[in-house]
C-alpha positions as a Markdown table, in Angstrom:
| # | Residue | x | y | z |
|---|---|---|---|---|
| 1 | Met | 0.0 | 0.0 | 0.0 |
| 2 | Val | 1.1 | 3.6 | -0.7 |
| 3 | Lys | 0.1 | 6.6 | 1.3 |
| 4 | Ile | -1.0 | 9.7 | -0.6 |
| 5 | Lys | -2.3 | 13.1 | 0.5 |
| 6 | Asn | -5.1 | 15.2 | -1.0 |
| 7 | Val | -3.4 | 18.7 | -1.6 |
| 8 | Ser | -6.1 | 19.8 | -4.1 |
| 9 | Pro | -6.7 | 23.5 | -4.5 |
| 10 | Val | -10.4 | 22.5 | -4.9 |
| 11 | Gly | -10.6 | 21.1 | -1.4 |
| 12 | Asp | -12.5 | 17.9 | -0.5 |
| 13 | Leu | -12.8 | 15.5 | -3.4 |
| 14 | Asp | -15.1 | 12.7 | -4.5 |
| 15 | Val | -12.8 | 10.1 | -5.9 |
| 16 | Pro | -14.7 | 7.5 | -8.0 |
| 17 | Leu | -11.5 | 5.5 | -8.5 |
| 18 | Leu | -11.4 | 4.9 | -4.7 |
| 19 | Ala | -15.2 | 4.8 | -4.3 |
| 20 | Arg | -15.0 | 7.4 | -1.5 |
| 21 | Ser | -14.5 | 11.1 | -0.6 |
| 22 | Val | -11.2 | 12.4 | 0.5 |
| 23 | Lys | -10.9 | 15.6 | 2.6 |
| 24 | Arg | -8.3 | 18.2 | 1.7 |
| 25 | Gly | -5.2 | 17.3 | 3.8 |
| 26 | Glu | -6.3 | 13.8 | 4.4 |
| 27 | Val | -3.8 | 10.9 | 3.9 |
| 28 | Val | -5.2 | 7.7 | 2.5 |
| 29 | Glu | -3.6 | 4.4 | 1.7 |
| 30 | Val | -4.1 | 3.1 | -1.8 |
| 31 | Ser | -2.8 | 0.3 | -4.0 |
| 32 | Pro | 0.3 | 1.0 | -5.9 |
| 33 | Glu | -1.7 | 0.9 | -9.1 |
| 34 | His | -4.2 | 3.6 | -7.8 |
| 35 | Ala | -1.3 | 5.7 | -6.5 |
| 36 | Gln | 0.5 | 5.6 | -9.8 |
| 37 | Arg | -2.7 | 6.8 | -11.5 |
| 38 | Leu | -3.6 | 9.5 | -9.0 |
| 39 | Leu | -0.1 | 10.9 | -8.5 |
| 40 | Arg | 0.0 | 11.9 | -12.2 |
| 41 | Gln | -2.1 | 14.8 | -10.9 |
| 42 | Gly | 0.8 | 16.4 | -9.0 |
| 43 | Asp | -1.2 | 19.5 | -8.0 |
| 44 | Val | -3.9 | 17.3 | -6.4 |
| 45 | Trp | -2.1 | 14.4 | -4.8 |
| 46 | Arg | 1.3 | 14.1 | -3.0 |
| 47 | Ala | 2.9 | 10.9 | -2.0 |
| 48 | Val | 3.6 | 10.9 | 1.7 |
| 49 | Gly | 7.3 | 10.6 | 2.5 |
| 50 | Ser | 8.6 | 11.4 | -0.9 |
| 51 | Val | 10.6 | 14.5 | 0.0 |
| 52 | Asp | 13.3 | 14.1 | -2.6 |
| 53 | Asp | 11.0 | 13.3 | -5.5 |
| 54 | Pro | 11.1 | 16.3 | -7.9 |
| 55 | Ser | 7.8 | 15.3 | -9.5 |
| 56 | Gln | 6.1 | 16.2 | -6.2 |
| 57 | Arg | 5.4 | 19.8 | -5.3 |
| 58 | Pro | 7.7 | 20.8 | -2.3 |
| 59 | Ala | 6.3 | 22.1 | 0.9 |
| 60 | Asp | 6.1 | 25.9 | 1.1 |
| 61 | Asn | 9.0 | 26.0 | 3.6 |
| 62 | Ala | 11.3 | 23.8 | 1.4 |
| 63 | Lys | 14.7 | 25.2 | 0.4 |
| 64 | Lys | 15.1 | 26.8 | -3.0 |
| 65 | Pro | 17.0 | 23.8 | -4.6 |
| 66 | Ala | 13.9 | 21.6 | -4.0 |
| 67 | Trp | 11.8 | 24.2 | -5.8 |
| 68 | Val | 14.3 | 24.5 | -8.7 |
| 69 | Ala | 14.3 | 20.7 | -9.1 |
| 70 | His | 10.5 | 20.6 | -9.1 |
| 71 | Ala | 10.2 | 23.5 | -11.6 |
| 72 | Glu | 12.8 | 21.9 | -13.9 |
| 73 | His | 10.9 | 18.6 | -13.7 |
| 74 | Leu | 7.8 | 20.4 | -14.9 |
| 75 | Gly | 9.8 | 22.0 | -17.7 |
| 76 | Val | 9.9 | 25.6 | -16.4 |
| 77 | Glu | 12.6 | 27.4 | -18.4 |
| 78 | Gly | 15.1 | 29.5 | -16.5 |
| 79 | Ala | 14.1 | 27.9 | -13.1 |
| 80 | Ala | 17.6 | 28.2 | -11.7 |
| 81 | Ala | 17.6 | 32.0 | -12.1 |
| 82 | Met | 14.2 | 32.5 | -10.5 |
| 83 | Thr | 13.6 | 33.5 | -6.9 |
| 84 | Lys | 11.7 | 31.0 | -4.6 |
| 85 | Pro | 8.5 | 33.1 | -4.8 |
| 86 | Glu | 8.7 | 33.1 | -8.6 |
| 87 | Leu | 9.3 | 29.3 | -8.6 |
| 88 | Met | 6.3 | 28.8 | -6.3 |
| 89 | Glu | 4.1 | 30.9 | -8.7 |
| 90 | Ala | 5.4 | 29.2 | -11.8 |
| 91 | Thr | 4.6 | 25.8 | -10.4 |
| 92 | Ala | 1.3 | 26.7 | -8.8 |
| 93 | Pro | -1.5 | 24.2 | -9.3 |
| 94 | Ala | -4.0 | 24.8 | -12.1 |
| 95 | Val | -7.3 | 26.3 | -11.2 |
| 96 | Val | -10.1 | 23.9 | -11.9 |
| 97 | Glu | -13.2 | 25.4 | -13.5 |
| 98 | Gly | -16.4 | 24.0 | -14.9 |
| 99 | Asp | -17.7 | 20.7 | -13.6 |
| 100 | Gly | -14.7 | 20.2 | -11.4 |
| 101 | Val | -13.4 | 17.1 | -13.2 |
| 102 | Val | -9.6 | 17.2 | -12.7 |
| 103 | Gly | -8.6 | 14.1 | -14.6 |
| 104 | Val | -10.0 | 11.4 | -16.8 |
| 105 | Gly | -8.4 | 8.0 | -17.1 |
| 106 | Glu | -7.6 | 6.2 | -20.3 |
| 107 | Asp | -10.9 | 4.3 | -19.8 |
| 108 | Gly | -12.8 | 7.6 | -20.0 |
| 109 | Ile | -13.9 | 7.5 | -16.3 |
| 110 | Pro | -13.3 | 10.6 | -14.3 |
| 111 | Ile | -10.5 | 10.0 | -11.8 |
| 112 | Leu | -11.9 | 12.6 | -9.4 |
| 113 | His | -13.9 | 15.8 | -9.2 |
| 114 | Ala | -14.7 | 18.4 | -6.6 |
| 115 | Ala | -16.9 | 17.2 | -3.8 |
| 116 | Gly | -20.4 | 18.4 | -4.1 |
| 117 | Asp | -20.1 | 19.2 | -7.8 |
| 118 | Gly | -21.7 | 17.4 | -10.6 |
| 119 | Asp | -25.3 | 16.1 | -11.2 |
| 120 | Ser | -27.7 | 17.0 | -8.4 |
| 121 | Gly | -30.2 | 14.5 | -9.8 |
| 122 | Glu | -32.6 | 17.2 | -10.9 |
| 123 | Asp | -33.9 | 17.2 | -14.5 |
| 124 | Asn | -32.2 | 13.9 | -15.1 |
| 125 | Asp | -33.8 | 11.9 | -17.9 |
| 126 | Ser | -31.6 | 8.9 | -17.5 |
| 127 | Ile | -32.7 | 5.6 | -15.9 |
| 128 | Asp | -31.1 | 4.8 | -12.7 |
| 129 | Ala | -29.1 | 1.6 | -12.5 |
| 130 | Gly | -31.2 | -1.1 | -10.8 |
| 131 | Ser | -34.5 | 0.6 | -11.6 |
| 132 | Asp | -37.1 | -1.1 | -13.7 |
| 133 | Ala | -37.0 | 0.4 | -17.2 |
| 134 | Ser | -40.6 | -0.6 | -17.8 |
| 135 | Glu | -41.7 | 1.9 | -15.0 |
| 136 | Thr | -40.6 | 4.8 | -17.1 |
| 137 | Lys | -42.0 | 3.7 | -20.5 |
| 138 | Gly | -44.6 | 6.1 | -21.9 |
| 139 | Glu | -43.8 | 9.0 | -19.7 |
């Protein structure tokens, strides 16, 4: 099992891949396969205990070399000449807009979305799984 932390700028997340909600700042244990998939979203998830991994966003109080390594990993040009605040801004997580979907897997299933966002169930013409389709015929 791998421990990962929700560092999402959106906050609490519904994570269909894990079939649960994860609060911002919460650490969860996931399978290595799920960790590999979720950690591709570096601005949303951070592996716990991976201080030297440049693919992971450093803590705000990390030294400048950690920020330079992270920025270079992300392809930020001229990272070595930037100040630490400039590095932090250049590597800031993307702002999620719209329906809150942050990632979609190769299978087309959303990996996660902002908790509370999405279909509220109103004006939904679809048939719920498990319901009898014959009940809705002729409506």
